[in-house]
Amino acid sequence: MAPLTIFFLLFFYLKNSIVTAVFADEAYTVDWQIQNIGTYNCVLENSLDDILVILSELDSKTLLAYVNETDGSLISRNLLDYKVSDAMMIPNSANFVLQNDKTGKLETYESLHGYPVQNFTIDLTDFKPSCKPNLENIKRSNELIQVIDPESKLTLFHAILPATVKDIVLLSTNYVSSLKVFSLLDNSSYVFQSYNNGELVNEWTRNELWNEINAHTVVEIADKSMENVLDEMIIENNTSNPILAYFTRLTMNWKRFLQLMERNGYNPGRVLTDILSLNNNEEFDSKFIENQNLKFGFSKYLIVATEANELIALDIVHNGKKVWSLKTKLTNIKFLDFVPTTDKLVVVAEDGSFEKYDLSNRNNPKFLTSGRVAVNDVISFKRVTDKGLENDYYLVKSKDGKKATINLGGQDKNINNSDTIYVTDHDKHGVTGYVMNSENGELIHTWSFELLPNQEIINFVEKDISTKPVSIANVLGNRDVSYKYLYPNLAALIITNKDTGEIYINVIDTLTGQLLVNEKQEDKPDFNLPINLIFGEHWIIYSYFSSEPVPETKIAVIELYESLIPNQRLSNPESAGNALLGANLPEIVSKSFLFPEIIKTMTLSKTKFGISVDAIIMELESGQITFIPKFVLNARRKEEKDMTDSDKKEFMASPYVAAIPINDHFVITHFRNLLMGEGSKIISLPTNLESTSIICDIGNDIFCTRISPSGQFDVMRPNFEKGKLLVTMIVMLLLCYFIRPFVITKKLKAMWLVKE
């Protein structure tokens, strides 16, 4: 192996080792997971080991969950490759038998570890279904449940069930004094009870409210402390006299100092400890951490709409703790949207009905109004954006192809009614462009991008222009620059042709419908597996599974440049986005890579200013979430033999290697294993720290964590000893103060040639 290759591999390893996804001391601290089982279709009891085997349905398959009967803790889960029609617990054994819904075949498992039992068979005639609880000698009348003696038919004992019991999923008794009841309540939670001293006692409860998430949105908790600073700055700016402005600042700081003294009981030692942040008081630490979370932008609520049409707010920074919940009057909620400028939460159901809530107080939502849009069977509901700004207009689509724009809160103050708002819509047959009248929401058709009869759009994404570009060009190794194609009005789409087994990647101008880029893949993509697409700053990344030349997941990147000739710029920044002038055709560079696992979904990490390294977050079929830094997926990477000296000097340059392994440092789920489900979504949320982004995966499970693609360059670690640093600085200053006269004397003697 050439020395240069060894050097680049070593550099790549060190780079990956530094850019860790989750620090070791942050695992299970900054990340959290809500593990769901779902609707309990069948519950079996292994009384020998105090284990409950719960069968539920996930994506037309059966999920096996093993729960500790004593405390309700989830031991493990196993998703089978088939659906189970019925099950049987083998008497006086830890084994149970499952029946395949399609083949009718019986398979045996042991409930202690969940492993299949190979050397045990049972005849179909001996199979006795155990999913439904045996209530033969149980008499239930409303909340009263009685245990009947099988021989005398007399009541042995009785107990009172909770009034909210909806169904009993498991019941076992020894007909003497033992009774265990596992019940489903009205609020989608399951309660396990045992008979003690004449009554049923709640042993534990499992909540399955979050199993079916129909929609979600994120609400940020504002840092109110910054409002006082803003008021002070406004007062200073409105003060014309600099002396008066200085006196105003002095007065404010004096008030702040008095508040500090009062908070610490006018104790100088406590004041100094407070300033140095050395206080170990738990109450002080909790307040300090809360303030830090607000300042850093970590405090956010994940609001989800459940299958039961309930809205639940989960605190992201406090391990998904439920903050509030409310029951809506809607049926089959499909969309949630939060408008930060007006603090309004919009909830839309499939039938077109909607409700609005005021979230000015994030912890106390207030109902505002309800109504109905003029579209039934809603399948799409998205806010119309213009030049990166958001207004209160929404584009609504129905199953029959009807479209309408509605205003759910008045015109946003940032939108000028004289501006032209361009709207792009698509379905599987094509893309359509409109111009929207910002005064009445009327849509005027402008262009169409239609497909051939045997073609279909399976993925469509518009370029996100909410974050401004950090730089307009890439610096090459010889200090020349290659200008990025930063035209904002772009959309990428993936088109499949199942007759020919090809996929096409197109980039179009959303103002005119002009086709700018057309790429084709002919390596037999598998249309039954996910095909993903994301649009970054000046690049597009897509992934698919193909069968040629070998079955493998491929990740391809297309980078758009104004010109491949260095230092040549063709665009005019002043005319960017002008529909009449159109857009220059970009020049592209593309490259493909191999990846060892099937990628379920992809998204792009978001940070406040876009300075950190872009990371491609990937949800894998294996139940893990990982990411790849964008510089790894560089379309300009060359094989080592083709790299010039200039190429080697380029920032983050490395030779092209087709295979990209999964780096353990980038697996942000570390030891966790997620059950995502078919409709799972992964989102990235920026924070006030440029280095840090919050990642949430919402599916059968809910998982959130933080990542720092470029390392935590703007935050100190919690164990950083600030007190020692300040003491060291003070000592150094004192030393310099006392040593200074000796240095001056020595210089003076040297000038006068005076010997020591």
XYZ file of C-alpha atoms in Angstrom, residues 379-380 382 395 397 403 424-434 457-462 493:
24
model
C -53.707 14.071 1.514
C -51.394 17.106 1.544
C -48.270 22.485 3.590
C -51.836 24.643 -0.033
C -54.753 18.805 -1.853
C -56.195 21.983 -4.858
C -44.784 24.326 -6.824
C -46.921 21.212 -6.522
C -46.446 17.652 -7.689
C -48.021 14.220 -7.852
C -46.721 10.946 -9.249
C -47.536 12.012 -12.810
C -45.784 15.399 -12.945
C -44.904 18.775 -11.454
C -46.957 21.954 -11.773
C -46.048 25.576 -11.143
C -48.394 28.342 -10.010
C -42.304 10.389 -9.586
C -41.401 8.576 -6.361
C -39.469 11.356 -4.614
C -39.606 15.137 -4.815
C -37.818 17.739 -2.703
C -37.440 21.492 -3.055
C -37.138 14.690 -8.347
